[in-house]
CSV table of C-alpha atoms in Angstrom, one decimal:
chain,number,residue,atom,x,y,z
Z,2,UNK,CA,-41.0,13.4,-0.4
Z,3,UNK,CA,-43.2,16.5,0.1
Z,4,UNK,CA,-43.1,19.6,-2.0
Z,5,UNK,CA,-41.5,21.5,0.8
Z,6,UNK,CA,-38.9,18.8,1.3
Z,7,UNK,CA,-38.0,18.7,-2.4
Z,8,UNK,CA,-37.6,22.5,-2.5
Z,9,UNK,CA,-35.4,22.4,0.6
Z,10,UNK,CA,-33.2,19.7,-0.9
Z,11,UNK,CA,-32.9,21.7,-4.2
Z,12,UNK,CA,-31.4,24.6,-2.3
Z,13,UNK,CA,-29.4,22.6,0.2
Z,14,UNK,CA,-27.7,20.1,-2.0
Z,15,UNK,CA,-28.0,21.4,-5.6
Z,16,UNK,CA,-26.7,18.0,-6.5
Z,17,UNK,CA,-28.0,14.4,-6.5
Z,18,UNK,CA,-24.9,12.3,-6.9
Z,19,UNK,CA,-25.6,9.7,-9.6
Z,20,UNK,CA,-25.4,6.0,-9.0
Z,21,UNK,CA,-22.4,4.2,-10.3
Z,22,UNK,CA,-22.6,3.4,-14.0
Z,23,UNK,CA,-21.3,0.1,-15.4
Z,24,UNK,CA,-20.0,1.9,-18.5
Z,25,UNK,CA,-17.5,4.8,-18.5
Z,26,UNK,CA,-19.1,8.2,-18.6
Z,27,UNK,CA,-18.6,10.2,-21.8
Z,28,UNK,CA,-16.2,13.2,-21.5
Z,29,UNK,CA,-17.9,16.4,-20.6
Z,30,UNK,CA,-16.6,20.0,-21.0
Z,31,UNK,CA,-14.7,21.5,-18.1
Z,32,UNK,CA,-16.7,23.8,-15.8
Z,33,UNK,CA,-15.8,27.0,-17.6
Z,34,UNK,CA,-16.6,25.7,-21.1
Z,35,UNK,CA,-20.1,26.6,-22.2
Z,36,UNK,CA,-21.2,25.9,-25.8
Z,37,UNK,CA,-21.5,29.0,-27.9
Z,38,UNK,CA,-25.1,28.1,-28.6
Z,39,UNK,CA,-25.9,28.1,-24.9
Z,40,UNK,CA,-27.3,24.6,-25.2
Z,41,UNK,CA,-26.6,21.8,-22.8
Z,42,UNK,CA,-23.6,19.5,-23.6
Z,43,UNK,CA,-24.6,15.8,-24.0
Z,44,UNK,CA,-24.3,14.0,-20.7
Z,45,UNK,CA,-25.4,10.4,-20.1
Z,46,UNK,CA,-26.2,11.1,-16.4
Z,47,UNK,CA,-28.5,14.0,-17.1
Z,48,UNK,CA,-32.0,13.4,-15.7
Z,49,UNK,CA,-34.8,12.5,-18.0
Z,50,UNK,CA,-37.2,15.3,-18.5
Z,51,UNK,CA,-41.0,15.3,-18.1
Z,52,UNK,CA,-42.9,16.0,-21.2
Z,53,UNK,CA,-43.4,19.8,-21.4
Z,54,UNK,CA,-46.9,21.3,-21.6
Z,55,UNK,CA,-45.5,23.3,-24.5
Z,56,UNK,CA,-42.1,24.5,-25.6
Z,57,UNK,CA,-40.4,27.2,-23.7
Z,58,UNK,CA,-39.3,30.4,-25.5
Z,59,UNK,CA,-35.7,29.3,-26.0
Z,60,UNK,CA,-36.1,26.1,-27.9
Z,61,UNK,CA,-37.4,27.5,-31.2
Z,62,UNK,CA,-34.4,29.9,-31.5
Z,63,UNK,CA,-31.4,29.2,-33.5
Z,64,UNK,CA,-28.0,29.8,-31.9
Z,65,UNK,CA,-27.7,33.0,-33.9
Z,66,UNK,CA,-31.1,34.2,-32.8
Z,67,UNK,CA,-30.3,33.5,-29.2
Z,68,UNK,CA,-27.0,35.5,-29.5
Z,69,UNK,CA,-28.9,38.4,-31.1
Z,70,UNK,CA,-31.6,38.3,-28.4
Z,71,UNK,CA,-29.0,38.5,-25.6
Z,72,UNK,CA,-27.2,41.4,-27.3
Z,73,UNK,CA,-30.3,43.3,-28.3
Z,74,UNK,CA,-31.1,46.4,-26.2
Z,75,UNK,CA,-28.4,45.4,-23.6
Z,76,UNK,CA,-28.7,48.8,-21.9
Z,77,UNK,CA,-32.5,48.4,-21.3
Z,78,UNK,CA,-33.2,48.7,-17.5
Z,79,UNK,CA,-32.2,45.5,-15.9
Z,80,UNK,CA,-35.7,44.7,-14.4
Z,81,UNK,CA,-37.1,44.7,-18.0
Z,82,UNK,CA,-34.3,42.5,-19.2
Z,83,UNK,CA,-35.0,40.0,-16.4
Z,84,UNK,CA,-38.7,39.9,-17.2
Z,85,UNK,CA,-37.9,39.2,-20.9
Z,86,UNK,CA,-35.4,36.5,-20.2
Z,87,UNK,CA,-37.4,34.8,-17.5
Z,88,UNK,CA,-40.5,34.8,-19.6
Z,89,UNK,CA,-38.7,32.7,-22.2
Z,90,UNK,CA,-38.3,30.0,-19.5
Z,91,UNK,CA,-42.1,29.7,-19.0
Z,92,UNK,CA,-43.1,26.0,-19.4
Z,93,UNK,CA,-39.5,24.8,-18.9
Z,94,UNK,CA,-39.6,21.4,-17.1
Z,95,UNK,CA,-38.6,21.4,-13.4
Z,96,UNK,CA,-35.6,19.1,-12.8
Z,97,UNK,CA,-33.9,18.9,-9.4
Z,98,UNK,CA,-30.3,20.2,-9.5
Z,99,UNK,CA,-29.9,20.3,-13.3
Z,100,UNK,CA,-26.6,22.2,-13.2
Z,101,UNK,CA,-23.2,21.2,-11.9
Z,102,UNK,CA,-19.5,21.7,-12.7
Z,103,UNK,CA,-19.3,19.4,-15.7
Z,104,UNK,CA,-17.0,17.1,-13.7
Z,105,UNK,CA,-16.2,15.9,-10.2
Z,106,UNK,CA,-18.8,15.6,-7.5
Z,107,UNK,CA,-21.6,17.1,-9.7
Z,108,UNK,CA,-20.8,16.4,-13.4
Z,109,UNK,CA,-24.1,17.9,-14.7
Z,110,UNK,CA,-23.8,20.6,-17.4
Z,111,UNK,CA,-22.7,24.1,-16.4
Z,112,UNK,CA,-25.5,25.6,-18.4
Z,113,UNK,CA,-28.8,24.5,-20.0
Z,114,UNK,CA,-32.0,26.0,-21.2
Z,115,UNK,CA,-34.2,22.9,-21.3
Z,116,UNK,CA,-34.5,22.2,-17.5
Z,117,UNK,CA,-34.3,24.3,-14.3
Z,118,UNK,CA,-35.1,24.1,-10.6
Z,119,UNK,CA,-36.1,27.2,-8.6
Z,120,UNK,CA,-32.5,28.4,-7.9
Z,121,UNK,CA,-31.0,27.7,-11.3
Z,122,UNK,CA,-33.9,29.4,-13.0
Z,123,UNK,CA,-33.1,32.6,-11.1
Z,124,UNK,CA,-29.3,32.2,-11.6
Z,125,UNK,CA,-29.5,31.7,-15.4
Z,126,UNK,CA,-32.1,34.5,-15.8
Z,127,UNK,CA,-29.7,36.8,-13.9
Z,128,UNK,CA,-26.8,35.9,-16.1
Z,129,UNK,CA,-28.7,36.3,-19.3
Z,130,UNK,CA,-30.3,39.6,-18.3
Z,131,UNK,CA,-27.0,41.1,-17.0
Z,132,UNK,CA,-25.0,40.1,-20.0
Z,133,UNK,CA,-24.1,42.7,-22.7
Z,134,UNK,CA,-23.7,39.8,-25.2
Z,135,UNK,CA,-23.7,36.0,-25.3
Z,136,UNK,CA,-19.9,35.6,-24.5
Z,137,UNK,CA,-20.5,37.2,-21.1
Z,138,UNK,CA,-23.1,34.7,-19.9
Z,139,UNK,CA,-20.7,31.9,-18.7
Z,140,UNK,CA,-18.6,34.3,-16.7
Z,141,UNK,CA,-21.6,36.0,-15.1
Z,142,UNK,CA,-23.2,32.7,-14.2
Z,143,UNK,CA,-20.0,31.6,-12.6
Z,144,UNK,CA,-19.8,34.7,-10.5
Z,145,UNK,CA,-23.4,34.2,-9.3
Z,146,UNK,CA,-23.1,30.5,-8.5
Z,147,UNK,CA,-19.7,30.5,-6.8
Z,148,UNK,CA,-18.0,32.4,-4.1
Z,149,UNK,CA,-14.7,32.6,-6.0
Z,150,UNK,CA,-13.7,29.6,-8.0
Z,151,UNK,CA,-16.0,27.3,-10.1
Z,152,UNK,CA,-15.6,24.2,-7.9
Z,153,UNK,CA,-18.2,22.2,-6.1
Z,154,UNK,CA,-16.7,23.1,-2.7
Z,155,UNK,CA,-16.8,26.8,-3.5
Z,156,UNK,CA,-20.3,26.8,-4.9
Z,157,UNK,CA,-22.9,29.0,-3.1
Z,158,UNK,CA,-24.8,26.1,-1.6
Z,159,UNK,CA,-26.5,27.8,1.3
Z,160,UNK,CA,-28.7,30.8,0.7
Z,161,UNK,CA,-28.3,32.8,4.0
Z,162,UNK,CA,-24.6,32.0,4.5
Z,163,UNK,CA,-23.4,32.0,1.0
Z,164,UNK,CA,-25.6,32.8,-2.1
Z,165,UNK,CA,-27.2,36.0,-0.8
Z,166,UNK,CA,-24.2,37.6,1.1
Z,167,UNK,CA,-21.7,36.7,-1.6
Z,168,UNK,CA,-23.8,38.2,-4.4
Z,169,UNK,CA,-24.6,41.3,-2.3
Z,170,UNK,CA,-20.9,41.8,-1.7
Z,171,UNK,CA,-20.2,41.4,-5.4
Z,172,UNK,CA,-22.7,44.2,-6.1
Z,173,UNK,CA,-25.2,42.0,-7.9
Z,174,UNK,CA,-28.0,42.1,-5.3
Z,175,UNK,CA,-29.5,44.6,-2.9
Z,176,UNK,CA,-31.8,43.7,0.0
Z,177,UNK,CA,-35.0,45.8,-0.6
Z,178,UNK,CA,-37.3,44.1,1.9
Z,179,UNK,CA,-37.5,47.1,4.2
Z,180,UNK,CA,-38.0,49.5,1.3
Z,181,UNK,CA,-41.3,47.8,0.6
Z,182,UNK,CA,-42.4,46.6,4.0
Z,183,UNK,CA,-41.3,49.6,6.0
Z,184,UNK,CA,-42.5,49.1,9.6
Z,185,UNK,CA,-43.7,45.6,8.9
Z,186,UNK,CA,-40.2,44.4,8.2
Z,187,UNK,CA,-38.6,42.3,10.9
Z,188,UNK,CA,-35.1,41.1,11.5
Z,189,UNK,CA,-34.5,37.4,11.5
Z,190,UNK,CA,-31.5,35.1,11.6
Z,191,UNK,CA,-30.3,31.7,10.5
Z,192,UNK,CA,-27.8,30.0,12.9
Z,193,UNK,CA,-25.5,27.2,11.7
Z,194,UNK,CA,-23.5,25.2,14.3
Z,195,UNK,CA,-21.4,22.1,14.3
Z,196,UNK,CA,-24.6,20.3,15.4
Z,197,UNK,CA,-26.3,21.4,12.2
Z,198,UNK,CA,-23.7,19.7,10.1
Z,199,UNK,CA,-24.4,16.3,11.8
Z,200,UNK,CA,-27.9,16.1,10.2
Z,201,UNK,CA,-28.5,13.8,7.3
Z,202,UNK,CA,-29.7,16.7,5.0
Z,203,UNK,CA,-26.6,18.8,5.8
Z,204,UNK,CA,-24.2,15.9,5.3
Z,205,UNK,CA,-25.8,15.3,1.9
Z,206,UNK,CA,-23.9,18.4,0.7
Z,207,UNK,CA,-20.7,16.4,1.0
Z,208,UNK,CA,-18.7,19.4,2.1
Z,209,UNK,CA,-15.4,18.9,4.0
Z,210,UNK,CA,-15.5,20.2,7.5
Z,211,UNK,CA,-13.4,23.2,6.8
Z,212,UNK,CA,-15.9,24.3,4.1
Z,213,UNK,CA,-19.0,24.0,6.4
Z,214,UNK,CA,-20.1,27.5,7.3
Z,215,UNK,CA,-21.0,28.2,10.9
Z,216,UNK,CA,-22.3,31.3,12.6
Z,217,UNK,CA,-25.4,33.5,12.6
Z,218,UNK,CA,-26.6,35.1,9.4
Z,219,UNK,CA,-29.2,37.9,9.4
Z,220,UNK,CA,-32.1,38.7,7.0
Z,221,UNK,CA,-34.9,41.1,6.9
Z,222,UNK,CA,-38.3,39.5,6.4
Z,223,UNK,CA,-41.9,40.4,5.7
Z,224,UNK,CA,-44.1,38.2,7.9
Z,225,UNK,CA,-46.3,35.9,5.9
Z,226,UNK,CA,-49.5,37.6,7.0
Z,227,UNK,CA,-48.2,41.0,5.9
Z,228,UNK,CA,-46.9,40.1,2.4
Z,229,UNK,CA,-50.1,40.8,0.4
Z,230,UNK,CA,-50.4,44.2,2.1
Z,231,UNK,CA,-47.3,45.3,0.3
Z,232,UNK,CA,-47.3,43.0,-2.8
Z,233,UNK,CA,-48.7,45.5,-5.3
Z,234,UNK,CA,-45.9,48.0,-4.5
Z,235,UNK,CA,-43.1,45.5,-5.3
Z,236,UNK,CA,-41.5,46.2,-8.7
Z,237,UNK,CA,-41.6,43.5,-11.4
Z,238,UNK,CA,-38.3,41.7,-11.6
Z,239,UNK,CA,-37.6,41.8,-7.9
Z,240,UNK,CA,-36.4,38.4,-6.5
Z,241,UNK,CA,-38.7,37.0,-3.8
Z,242,UNK,CA,-37.3,34.3,-1.4
Z,243,UNK,CA,-39.4,32.2,0.9
Z,244,UNK,CA,-38.4,31.7,4.5
Z,245,UNK,CA,-39.4,29.0,7.0
Z,246,UNK,CA,-38.8,28.4,10.7
Z,247,UNK,CA,-35.2,28.2,11.8
Z,248,UNK,CA,-34.7,24.6,12.7
Z,249,UNK,CA,-31.3,23.7,14.2
Z,250,UNK,CA,-30.7,20.7,12.0
Z,251,UNK,CA,-31.6,22.4,8.8
Z,252,UNK,CA,-28.8,24.3,7.1
Z,253,UNK,CA,-31.1,26.8,5.5
Z,254,UNK,CA,-34.5,28.3,6.2
Z,255,UNK,CA,-34.9,29.5,2.6
Z,256,UNK,CA,-36.6,26.9,0.5
Z,257,UNK,CA,-37.8,28.7,-2.7
Z,258,UNK,CA,-37.4,31.8,-4.8
Z,259,UNK,CA,-38.6,33.4,-8.0
Z,260,UNK,CA,-39.4,36.8,-9.6
Z,261,UNK,CA,-42.2,39.1,-8.8
Z,262,UNK,CA,-44.3,40.0,-11.9
Z,263,UNK,CA,-47.0,42.7,-11.9
Z,264,UNK,CA,-49.7,42.3,-14.6
Z,265,UNK,CA,-53.4,42.7,-15.0
Z,266,UNK,CA,-53.7,44.4,-11.7
Z,267,UNK,CA,-52.5,41.3,-9.9
Z,268,UNK,CA,-49.2,40.2,-8.5
Z,269,UNK,CA,-47.6,36.9,-9.6
Z,270,UNK,CA,-44.6,34.8,-8.7
Z,271,UNK,CA,-42.7,33.6,-11.8
Z,272,UNK,CA,-40.9,30.5,-10.5
Z,273,UNK,CA,-39.9,26.9,-11.2
Z,274,UNK,CA,-42.5,25.0,-9.3
Z,275,UNK,CA,-42.1,21.3,-8.3
Z,276,UNK,CA,-45.5,20.8,-6.8
Z,277,UNK,CA,-48.4,20.3,-9.2
Z,278,UNK,CA,-46.9,22.3,-12.1
Z,279,UNK,CA,-43.5,20.7,-12.6
Z,280,UNK,CA,-42.4,23.6,-14.7
Z,281,UNK,CA,-41.8,27.3,-14.8
Z,282,UNK,CA,-45.1,29.2,-14.3
Z,283,UNK,CA,-46.6,32.6,-13.4
Z,284,UNK,CA,-48.6,31.8,-10.3
Z,285,UNK,CA,-50.9,34.3,-8.6
Z,286,UNK,CA,-49.0,35.3,-5.5
Z,287,UNK,CA,-52.1,35.2,-3.3
Z,288,UNK,CA,-52.6,31.5,-4.3
Z,289,UNK,CA,-48.9,30.7,-3.8
Z,290,UNK,CA,-48.9,32.3,-0.3
Z,291,UNK,CA,-52.2,30.6,0.7
Z,292,UNK,CA,-50.7,27.2,-0.2
Z,293,UNK,CA,-47.5,28.0,1.7
Z,294,UNK,CA,-49.5,29.0,4.8
Z,295,UNK,CA,-50.9,25.5,5.0
Z,296,UNK,CA,-47.6,23.8,5.5
Z,297,UNK,CA,-47.4,22.7,9.2
Z,298,UNK,CA,-44.4,20.4,9.5
Z,299,UNK,CA,-41.9,23.1,8.6
Z,300,UNK,CA,-43.9,26.4,8.7
Z,301,UNK,CA,-43.3,29.2,6.2
Z,302,UNK,CA,-42.7,32.4,8.2
Z,303,UNK,CA,-42.4,35.1,5.5
Z,304,UNK,CA,-40.5,36.4,2.5
Z,305,UNK,CA,-37.5,38.6,1.7
Z,306,UNK,CA,-37.0,40.8,-1.4
Z,307,UNK,CA,-33.9,41.5,-3.4
Z,308,UNK,CA,-33.2,43.8,-6.4
Z,309,UNK,CA,-30.7,42.7,-9.0
Z,310,UNK,CA,-28.0,45.2,-10.1
Z,311,UNK,CA,-25.9,45.3,-13.2
Z,312,UNK,CA,-22.4,43.9,-12.5
Z,313,UNK,CA,-19.5,46.3,-12.1
Z,314,UNK,CA,-17.4,46.0,-15.4
Z,315,UNK,CA,-14.5,44.4,-13.7
Z,316,UNK,CA,-16.6,41.5,-12.4
Z,317,UNK,CA,-17.0,40.2,-16.0
Z,318,UNK,CA,-13.7,41.3,-17.5
Z,319,UNK,CA,-11.4,39.8,-14.8
Z,320,UNK,CA,-10.9,36.3,-13.6
Z,321,UNK,CA,-13.2,35.1,-10.8
Z,322,UNK,CA,-12.4,37.0,-7.6
Z,323,UNK,CA,-13.3,36.6,-3.9
Z,324,UNK,CA,-16.6,37.9,-2.7
Z,325,UNK,CA,-16.5,41.5,-1.5
Z,326,UNK,CA,-13.9,42.6,-4.0
Z,327,UNK,CA,-16.3,44.3,-6.5
Z,328,UNK,CA,-18.0,47.6,-6.4
Z,329,UNK,CA,-21.7,48.0,-6.1
Z,330,UNK,CA,-23.5,47.6,-9.4
Z,331,UNK,CA,-26.1,49.8,-11.0
Z,332,UNK,CA,-29.8,49.1,-11.6
């Protein structure tokens, strides 16, 4: 499968159902139970990891050191927190769909620091950066990954229809594409129909019909040939998502995401890359865009930008609630 196809599958399915095992699976924690050390629970179905180039910044830490790191300077501007937390993921191996609910359709761990794909890298970084302390991390990750309840059917599988709008409604994200692109920003849509859900890739989600979103979902996009014009103005820590053509049988047109990082007078994308790197890297944005511009089977059309916001206090303190019930967060 091509790099583009793998990225699309990562965001569409976020699960690769394991083959039947001849021996009973070992018990795993329920979806809400995350080890205090933030390490992955043992799981016989977890994918084998490629050998890392070198250790990421999380592995050398003791549980106590990790807890202290998350609690340290919790009121630092969120963008700085995201840069610090995401930097520790550099060199983390790329593994497709490494997180699940700990049971059911996707029994993968609910949290792990030793493997990510492009989406779980962003989700875990957001939860770690937004948390005031380690005990808040599981609840925040749950709010980010799910519309309301931590079940496979309620997971934010589709970016345009679920992940982005739900996290915007919860006050965790703000669309800042037009802020940076100004007149170069264009309005685009993703349309989901009953016909979309008949495709093989859409059916791979294993969602019951009543949980299959339909409708037209809007986005603001910077066309691919205009991105570098505005790249140096984009603040570090901003989330960049990659858009492709709207194909009727594809349930998403967003196939990748990562964090913008400004350093050494260059703009980089910090992302979990499947192609070539197989790990989390800081890649020169110009190089990344040039590679994306060469894809011809499913053309990349541009990017959108989102700024993370600190969660409203009630979002962490209260049980999971429906999207739209929280106030707007603060930077």
